Amino acid sequence: MKPYHALALFSGGLDSILAAKTIAAQGLRVLGLHFVSPFFGKPHKIEHWKAIYGLDIIPVDVSEAYVNMLSAGPDHGLGKCLNPCIDCKVLMLRRAKEMLSEYGATFLISGEVVGQRPMSQRVDALNIILRDSGTKGILLRPLCAKRLAETEPETSGLVNREKLFGMNGRGRKDQLDLADVYGLKEIPTPAGGCLLTEQASARRFLPLFLHSTAPRPADFDLANIGRQYWAGEHWMAIGRNRADNDALEALVGPDDMLFKVRDLPGPLALSRRLPGAVWDDAAVIDAAAFMASFNPKAKAIAGPVRVDVAGWSRGSVIVTPSRQTTLPWAEPTWEEVVERKRERFKVCGDGRGAQ
Ligand code: SF4
């Protein structure tokens, strides 16, 4: 394996591409680290990025550590949704730092720009990230380096500080001009690509933090599929289409029950028994009646149908499809997320505006 001079946090966003290219343009070998978790990461795009940007890039799966960090409660709090941007950066940089010796590299690169994001890219936040990740002196931010203290690769002469930049603020003009200079064949859109910053995803994910003492990465994969219904600690994902049904079937694990209305095509539903959740027979029958109400053919019958429940000791049950069940199945609203995330997590500002 050839040694590298630097490891770069490579999200696939424009700033991360430009930061890596800026150091590579000085004749240094840069390896991009593309971090992957249930909330972000597009590992399927790595080969494409390598080809169009001329960079070496590898995936780095941080799913377990990331879910544990979120579950423990991020030290620096959450932004407008469930995004723990400062702790996220700290986690990635710590992992990148651990990888330096493996690749013969001596410093790290990130694409942060001073003042670009209110939560994680204020100067004080950039300094907190340096301190908590233990990367002071070895983390070079090429796009805004001239506004920050010199780093070791600059003082040693490995990197020419004169060829770094002093960008700041939220505008994109400087970045687009630089993309032009480097002749980038593709300019990614500014859209984030991190599910933790999206309201719809926060509604999917928050209940897991409320009702599971130790959520696992695979739980968030399930939370990403279909309609998500909760009744206290009881959880059910219901397919909206064939792709959802296929995805649900592929995710069935030993703690799960898969519901299907017998002989009538329609949605599947998957319930995962979270630790501490009491799934007695009454709860399973209730869930069967509820999921059957999403099956148009079962509803058209307007009478009892049989629901097969793989993973349940009784195997199947006859129910009348109904949305008025004993268990209060509901999809969490955004307002509930805003309120309940304060009970569970530290929140930055008003919890609505900062990223
Ligand atoms: S938006 Fe925030 S939480 Fe999401 S990947 Fe970026 S820094 Fe991490």
Tab-separated table of C-alpha atoms and ligand atoms in Angstrom:
chain	number	residue	atom	x	y	z
A	1	MET	CA	0.000	0.000	0.000
A	2	LYS	CA	1.363	3.413	-0.879
A	3	PRO	CA	1.683	5.871	2.007
A	4	TYR	CA	-0.311	9.080	2.044
A	5	HIS	CA	0.597	12.489	3.394
A	6	ALA	CA	-2.903	13.300	4.601
A	7	LEU	CA	-6.306	11.797	5.313
A	8	ALA	CA	-9.268	13.966	4.309
A	9	LEU	CA	-12.830	13.882	5.601
A	10	PHE	CA	-14.648	13.340	2.317
A	11	SER	CA	-18.441	13.642	2.499
A	12	GLY	CA	-18.837	14.125	-1.241
A	13	GLY	CA	-19.982	17.728	-0.671
A	14	LEU	CA	-18.264	20.501	-2.589
A	15	ASP	CA	-16.211	21.789	0.351
A	16	SER	CA	-14.811	18.353	1.117
A	17	ILE	CA	-13.803	17.865	-2.524
A	18	LEU	CA	-12.140	21.278	-2.732
A	19	ALA	CA	-10.287	20.799	0.551
A	20	ALA	CA	-8.807	17.490	-0.612
A	21	LYS	CA	-8.004	18.859	-4.080
A	22	THR	CA	-6.282	21.918	-2.573
A	23	ILE	CA	-3.770	19.732	-0.747
A	24	ALA	CA	-3.433	17.259	-3.611
A	25	ALA	CA	-2.679	20.244	-5.893
A	26	GLN	CA	0.464	20.828	-3.819
A	27	GLY	CA	1.747	17.442	-4.950
A	28	LEU	CA	0.793	15.646	-1.718
A	29	ARG	CA	-0.933	12.277	-1.603
A	30	VAL	CA	-4.393	12.510	-0.049
A	31	LEU	CA	-6.720	9.673	0.934
A	32	GLY	CA	-10.390	10.621	1.277
A	33	LEU	CA	-12.325	8.971	4.113
A	34	HIS	CA	-16.022	8.655	3.356
A	35	PHE	CA	-17.838	8.070	6.624
A	36	VAL	CA	-20.905	5.849	6.557
A	37	SER	CA	-23.685	5.367	9.133
A	38	PRO	CA	-27.453	4.775	8.981
A	39	PHE	CA	-27.803	8.568	8.738
A	40	PHE	CA	-25.306	9.586	6.081
A	41	GLY	CA	-22.894	8.196	3.548
A	42	LYS	CA	-23.158	7.139	-0.086
A	43	PRO	CA	-20.580	4.358	-0.403
A	44	HIS	CA	-22.065	3.330	-3.767
A	45	LYS	CA	-20.770	6.636	-5.193
A	46	ILE	CA	-17.137	6.155	-4.196
A	47	GLU	CA	-15.999	4.617	-7.499
A	48	HIS	CA	-17.697	7.446	-9.404
A	49	TRP	CA	-16.067	10.115	-7.210
A	50	LYS	CA	-12.657	8.508	-7.588
A	51	ALA	CA	-13.025	8.585	-11.342
A	52	ILE	CA	-14.292	12.157	-11.730
A	53	TYR	CA	-12.278	13.879	-9.000
A	54	GLY	CA	-9.054	11.879	-9.368
A	55	LEU	CA	-8.833	11.180	-5.625
A	56	ASP	CA	-8.334	7.984	-3.637
A	57	ILE	CA	-11.358	7.439	-1.375
A	58	ILE	CA	-12.329	4.622	0.985
A	59	PRO	CA	-15.487	4.046	3.044
A	60	VAL	CA	-15.237	4.137	6.831
A	61	ASP	CA	-18.217	2.631	8.645
A	62	VAL	CA	-18.838	4.360	11.971
A	63	SER	CA	-22.413	3.119	12.447
A	64	GLU	CA	-22.019	1.515	15.837
A	65	ALA	CA	-19.889	4.225	17.411
A	66	TYR	CA	-22.199	6.864	15.958
A	67	VAL	CA	-25.410	5.312	17.269
A	68	ASN	CA	-23.759	4.864	20.679
A	69	MET	CA	-22.694	8.515	20.695
A	70	LEU	CA	-26.225	9.656	19.890
A	71	SER	CA	-27.798	7.290	22.367
A	72	ALA	CA	-25.473	8.440	25.169
A	73	GLY	CA	-26.457	12.056	24.406
A	74	PRO	CA	-24.051	14.250	22.423
A	75	ASP	CA	-21.980	16.500	24.724
A	76	HIS	CA	-22.563	19.574	22.578
A	77	GLY	CA	-26.245	19.029	21.929
A	78	LEU	CA	-28.456	18.727	18.891
A	79	GLY	CA	-29.182	21.284	16.184
A	80	LYS	CA	-32.489	21.949	14.458
A	81	CYS	CA	-33.387	18.264	14.122
A	82	LEU	CA	-31.403	15.374	15.551
A	83	ASN	CA	-28.048	16.497	14.146
A	84	PRO	CA	-25.215	16.515	16.680
A	85	CYS	CA	-22.877	18.357	14.306
A	86	ILE	CA	-20.067	19.178	16.733
A	87	ASP	CA	-19.946	15.701	18.278
A	88	CYS	CA	-20.270	14.234	14.798
A	89	LYS	CA	-17.168	16.069	13.596
A	90	VAL	CA	-15.316	15.108	16.760
A	91	LEU	CA	-16.179	11.446	16.266
A	92	MET	CA	-15.078	11.452	12.623
A	93	LEU	CA	-11.840	13.266	13.364
A	94	ARG	CA	-10.988	10.938	16.238
A	95	ARG	CA	-11.494	7.957	13.945
A	96	ALA	CA	-9.471	9.626	11.189
A	97	LYS	CA	-6.668	10.382	13.636
A	98	GLU	CA	-6.559	6.725	14.693
A	99	MET	CA	-6.119	5.793	11.033
A	100	LEU	CA	-3.174	8.115	10.326
A	101	SER	CA	-0.366	5.665	11.112
A	102	GLU	CA	-2.056	2.868	9.168
A	103	TYR	CA	-1.739	4.975	6.010
A	104	GLY	CA	1.594	6.610	6.819
A	105	ALA	CA	-0.109	10.004	6.953
A	106	THR	CA	0.772	12.831	9.346
A	107	PHE	CA	-2.142	15.246	9.113
A	108	LEU	CA	-5.878	15.522	8.533
A	109	ILE	CA	-7.922	17.703	6.197
A	110	SER	CA	-11.501	18.903	6.489
A	111	GLY	CA	-13.581	21.183	4.306
A	112	GLU	CA	-15.015	23.385	7.049
A	113	VAL	CA	-15.368	27.080	6.304
A	114	VAL	CA	-15.468	29.612	9.132
A	115	GLY	CA	-18.971	30.994	9.628
A	116	GLN	CA	-20.657	28.728	7.121
A	117	ARG	CA	-22.915	26.933	9.593
A	118	PRO	CA	-24.129	28.425	12.847
A	119	MET	CA	-23.710	25.313	14.987
A	120	SER	CA	-20.527	23.608	13.882
A	121	GLN	CA	-18.526	26.179	11.936
A	122	ARG	CA	-18.328	29.197	14.200
A	123	VAL	CA	-14.722	29.889	15.196
A	124	ASP	CA	-15.387	28.778	18.774
A	125	ALA	CA	-17.039	25.587	17.502
A	126	LEU	CA	-14.075	24.890	15.228
A	127	ASN	CA	-11.811	25.223	18.254
A	128	ILE	CA	-13.979	22.943	20.370
A	129	ILE	CA	-13.834	20.353	17.603
A	130	LEU	CA	-10.028	20.614	17.563
A	131	ARG	CA	-9.811	20.277	21.329
A	132	ASP	CA	-12.258	17.394	21.769
A	133	SER	CA	-10.935	15.385	18.846
A	134	GLY	CA	-7.317	15.860	19.931
A	135	THR	CA	-6.352	17.108	16.467
A	136	LYS	CA	-4.941	20.525	17.317
A	137	GLY	CA	-1.967	21.200	15.065
A	138	ILE	CA	-2.674	18.283	12.741
A	139	LEU	CA	-6.088	19.270	11.376
A	140	LEU	CA	-5.721	21.541	8.374
A	141	ARG	CA	-8.796	23.292	6.983
A	142	PRO	CA	-7.480	24.381	3.585
A	143	LEU	CA	-10.491	26.500	2.561
A	144	CYS	CA	-10.231	28.855	5.546
A	145	ALA	CA	-6.695	28.119	6.805
A	146	LYS	CA	-5.555	31.719	6.455
A	147	ARG	CA	-8.102	32.745	9.084
A	148	LEU	CA	-6.901	30.103	11.522
A	149	ALA	CA	-3.696	29.314	13.407
A	150	GLU	CA	-0.921	27.625	11.449
A	151	THR	CA	-0.857	23.861	11.624
A	152	GLU	CA	2.150	21.529	11.805
A	153	PRO	CA	2.210	20.644	8.091
A	154	GLU	CA	2.330	24.383	7.346
A	155	THR	CA	5.063	25.264	9.859
A	156	SER	CA	7.151	22.283	8.739
A	157	GLY	CA	6.915	23.454	5.129
A	158	LEU	CA	5.168	20.281	3.930
A	159	VAL	CA	2.174	22.440	2.956
A	160	ASN	CA	2.595	25.895	1.442
A	161	ARG	CA	0.299	28.162	3.467
A	162	GLU	CA	0.383	30.769	0.707
A	163	LYS	CA	-1.577	28.410	-1.532
A	164	LEU	CA	-4.345	27.888	1.030
A	165	PHE	CA	-7.480	30.027	1.323
A	166	GLY	CA	-9.231	32.421	3.692
A	167	MET	CA	-12.883	31.762	2.853
A	168	ASN	CA	-15.622	32.569	5.314
A	169	GLY	CA	-19.389	32.916	5.507
A	170	ARG	CA	-22.270	31.162	3.871
A	171	GLY	CA	-21.785	32.219	0.238
A	172	ARG	CA	-20.713	29.668	-2.327
A	173	LYS	CA	-19.076	31.957	-4.865
A	174	ASP	CA	-15.495	31.376	-3.723
A	175	GLN	CA	-16.052	27.632	-3.742
A	176	LEU	CA	-17.592	27.675	-7.214
A	177	ASP	CA	-14.686	29.762	-8.529
A	178	LEU	CA	-12.232	27.278	-7.046
A	179	ALA	CA	-14.166	24.364	-8.518
A	180	ASP	CA	-13.648	26.081	-11.857
A	181	VAL	CA	-9.919	26.393	-11.248
A	182	TYR	CA	-9.685	22.665	-10.476
A	183	GLY	CA	-11.895	21.850	-13.472
A	184	LEU	CA	-14.326	19.770	-11.432
A	185	LYS	CA	-16.481	17.757	-13.789
A	186	GLU	CA	-19.389	17.644	-11.358
A	187	ILE	CA	-20.466	20.200	-8.754
A	188	PRO	CA	-22.563	18.616	-6.001
A	189	THR	CA	-25.709	20.521	-5.002
A	190	PRO	CA	-25.599	22.197	-1.582
A	191	ALA	CA	-28.255	19.817	-0.190
A	192	GLY	CA	-26.835	18.132	2.873
A	193	GLY	CA	-27.516	14.437	2.500
A	194	CYS	CA	-27.567	13.906	6.268
A	195	LEU	CA	-30.861	12.429	7.464
A	196	LEU	CA	-30.314	13.790	10.960
A	197	THR	CA	-30.945	17.301	9.617
A	198	GLU	CA	-34.353	16.410	8.143
A	199	GLN	CA	-37.627	16.740	10.019
A	200	ALA	CA	-39.166	13.710	8.338
A	201	SER	CA	-36.229	11.557	9.414
A	202	ALA	CA	-36.206	12.983	12.935
A	203	ARG	CA	-39.804	11.796	13.259
A	204	ARG	CA	-38.666	8.330	12.264
A	205	PHE	CA	-35.633	8.195	14.541
A	206	LEU	CA	-36.537	9.959	17.774
A	207	PRO	CA	-38.891	7.242	19.117
A	208	LEU	CA	-36.017	4.785	19.074
A	209	PHE	CA	-34.059	6.997	21.429
A	210	LEU	CA	-37.119	7.353	23.645
A	211	HIS	CA	-38.111	3.714	23.796
A	212	SER	CA	-34.932	1.698	23.368
A	213	THR	CA	-32.214	1.677	25.997
A	214	ALA	CA	-29.600	0.526	23.491
A	215	PRO	CA	-30.645	1.162	19.884
A	216	ARG	CA	-28.521	-0.542	17.241
A	217	PRO	CA	-27.616	0.616	13.712
A	218	ALA	CA	-29.962	-2.003	12.241
A	219	ASP	CA	-32.863	-0.427	14.153
A	220	PHE	CA	-32.319	2.827	12.284
A	221	ASP	CA	-32.244	0.959	8.981
A	222	LEU	CA	-35.712	-0.313	9.868
A	223	ALA	CA	-36.839	3.144	10.986
A	224	ASN	CA	-35.985	4.359	7.489
A	225	ILE	CA	-38.531	2.089	5.798
A	226	GLY	CA	-42.239	2.559	5.152
A	227	ARG	CA	-44.685	4.179	7.535
A	228	GLN	CA	-43.528	4.256	11.129
A	229	TYR	CA	-46.101	3.657	13.859
A	230	TRP	CA	-45.527	3.642	17.585
A	231	ALA	CA	-47.730	2.872	20.603
A	232	GLY	CA	-45.521	3.429	23.640
A	233	GLU	CA	-42.638	0.998	23.267
A	234	HIS	CA	-44.509	-1.024	20.610
A	235	TRP	CA	-43.099	-0.359	17.162
A	236	MET	CA	-44.369	-1.281	13.716
A	237	ALA	CA	-43.102	-0.405	10.235
A	238	ILE	CA	-45.687	-0.809	7.468
A	239	GLY	CA	-44.699	-1.062	3.797
A	240	ARG	CA	-46.062	1.557	1.405
A	241	ASN	CA	-45.164	-0.294	-1.769
A	242	ARG	CA	-43.382	-3.347	-3.099
A	243	ALA	CA	-39.925	-1.849	-2.508
A	244	ASP	CA	-40.788	-1.255	1.161
A	245	ASN	CA	-42.152	-4.787	1.494
A	246	ASP	CA	-38.967	-6.230	-0.012
A	247	ALA	CA	-36.853	-4.096	2.308
A	248	LEU	CA	-38.863	-5.168	5.348
A	249	GLU	CA	-38.544	-8.850	4.441
A	250	ALA	CA	-34.789	-8.414	4.032
A	251	LEU	CA	-34.461	-6.891	7.499
A	252	VAL	CA	-36.369	-9.505	9.509
A	253	GLY	CA	-34.276	-10.502	12.517
A	254	PRO	CA	-34.668	-12.870	15.480
A	255	ASP	CA	-36.540	-10.288	17.591
A	256	ASP	CA	-39.019	-9.454	14.858
A	257	MET	CA	-42.545	-10.380	13.832
A	258	LEU	CA	-43.577	-10.082	10.192
A	259	PHE	CA	-47.299	-9.532	9.583
A	260	LYS	CA	-49.062	-10.380	6.325
A	261	VAL	CA	-52.754	-10.614	5.498
A	262	ARG	CA	-53.186	-14.167	4.222
A	263	ASP	CA	-54.077	-14.563	0.521
A	264	LEU	CA	-54.578	-10.828	-0.044
A	265	PRO	CA	-51.746	-8.838	-1.629
A	266	GLY	CA	-50.868	-5.636	0.211
A	267	PRO	CA	-48.462	-4.182	2.711
A	268	LEU	CA	-46.269	-6.188	5.022
A	269	ALA	CA	-45.628	-4.938	8.537
A	270	LEU	CA	-42.639	-5.606	10.726
A	271	SER	CA	-42.614	-5.229	14.486
A	272	ARG	CA	-39.352	-5.368	16.386
A	273	ARG	CA	-39.464	-6.395	20.034
A	274	LEU	CA	-37.319	-3.750	21.681
A	275	PRO	CA	-35.719	-4.619	25.028
A	276	GLY	CA	-38.336	-4.185	27.753
A	277	ALA	CA	-41.319	-3.994	25.371
A	278	VAL	CA	-44.120	-6.349	26.407
A	279	TRP	CA	-45.574	-8.002	23.331
A	280	ASP	CA	-48.293	-10.181	24.836
A	281	ASP	CA	-50.876	-11.876	22.615
A	282	ALA	CA	-53.287	-8.957	22.970
A	283	ALA	CA	-50.658	-6.552	21.629
A	284	VAL	CA	-49.867	-8.795	18.653
A	285	ILE	CA	-53.564	-9.177	17.806
A	286	ASP	CA	-54.019	-5.407	18.102
A	287	ALA	CA	-51.083	-4.842	15.737
A	288	ALA	CA	-52.507	-7.397	13.290
A	289	ALA	CA	-55.861	-5.576	13.161
A	290	PHE	CA	-54.099	-2.252	12.671
A	291	MET	CA	-51.764	-3.377	9.877
A	292	ALA	CA	-54.636	-5.157	8.095
A	293	SER	CA	-56.445	-1.808	7.865
A	294	PHE	CA	-53.746	-0.692	5.407
A	295	ASN	CA	-54.616	-3.544	3.038
A	296	PRO	CA	-57.202	-2.232	0.527
A	297	LYS	CA	-58.490	-5.705	-0.324
A	298	ALA	CA	-58.879	-6.616	3.351
A	299	LYS	CA	-60.779	-3.387	3.980
A	300	ALA	CA	-63.015	-4.054	0.985
A	301	ILE	CA	-64.069	-7.347	2.536
A	302	ALA	CA	-65.387	-5.347	5.506
A	303	GLY	CA	-65.108	-8.371	7.764
A	304	PRO	CA	-62.606	-10.649	9.477
A	305	VAL	CA	-59.373	-11.664	7.702
A	306	ARG	CA	-56.535	-13.947	8.733
A	307	VAL	CA	-53.166	-12.352	9.385
A	308	ASP	CA	-50.054	-14.537	9.395
A	309	VAL	CA	-47.488	-13.432	11.957
A	310	ALA	CA	-44.053	-14.983	11.411
A	311	GLY	CA	-42.067	-14.918	14.647
A	312	TRP	CA	-45.138	-15.225	16.925
A	313	SER	CA	-45.807	-18.456	18.795
A	314	ARG	CA	-49.445	-18.658	17.597
A	315	GLY	CA	-48.483	-18.115	13.947
A	316	SER	CA	-51.688	-16.397	12.782
A	317	VAL	CA	-54.860	-14.739	13.985
A	318	ILE	CA	-58.262	-13.728	12.600
A	319	VAL	CA	-58.953	-10.005	13.031
A	320	THR	CA	-61.228	-7.267	11.755
A	321	PRO	CA	-59.085	-4.560	10.118
A	322	SER	CA	-59.273	-1.393	12.208
A	323	ARG	CA	-57.526	1.916	12.911
A	324	GLN	CA	-59.441	2.262	16.200
A	325	THR	CA	-57.351	-0.202	18.158
A	326	THR	CA	-56.707	-0.498	21.884
A	327	LEU	CA	-53.054	0.417	21.429
A	328	PRO	CA	-52.799	4.073	20.340
A	329	TRP	CA	-50.792	3.539	17.153
A	330	ALA	CA	-49.582	6.875	15.774
A	331	GLU	CA	-46.860	8.422	13.670
A	332	PRO	CA	-44.849	10.951	15.719
A	333	THR	CA	-45.458	14.549	14.634
A	334	TRP	CA	-42.728	17.167	14.269
A	335	GLU	CA	-44.168	19.108	17.221
A	336	GLU	CA	-43.794	16.005	19.404
A	337	VAL	CA	-40.228	15.587	18.217
A	338	VAL	CA	-39.361	19.187	19.132
A	339	GLU	CA	-40.867	18.741	22.570
A	340	ARG	CA	-39.628	15.286	23.398
A	341	LYS	CA	-36.102	15.706	22.107
A	342	ARG	CA	-35.615	18.282	24.874
A	343	GLU	CA	-36.494	15.631	27.448
A	344	ARG	CA	-33.985	13.199	26.033
A	345	PHE	CA	-31.153	15.380	24.694
A	346	LYS	CA	-29.305	18.603	25.249
A	347	VAL	CA	-30.415	21.023	22.531
A	348	CYS	CA	-28.523	23.970	21.016
A	349	GLY	CA	-30.357	27.311	21.063
A	350	ASP	CA	-34.092	26.846	20.590
A	351	GLY	CA	-33.502	23.476	18.949
A	352	ARG	CA	-35.135	24.612	15.751
A	353	GLY	CA	-32.709	26.834	13.937
A	354	ALA	CA	-29.083	25.846	14.398
A	355	GLN	CA	-27.082	23.397	12.345
B	1	SF4	S1	-24.992	17.534	9.059
B	1	SF4	FE1	-24.022	17.502	11.088
B	1	SF4	S2	-24.576	15.511	11.955
B	1	SF4	FE2	-24.925	15.387	9.748
B	1	SF4	S3	-23.028	14.557	8.861
B	1	SF4	FE3	-22.880	16.812	8.789
B	1	SF4	S4	-21.827	17.376	10.677
B	1	SF4	FE4	-22.571	15.272	10.933
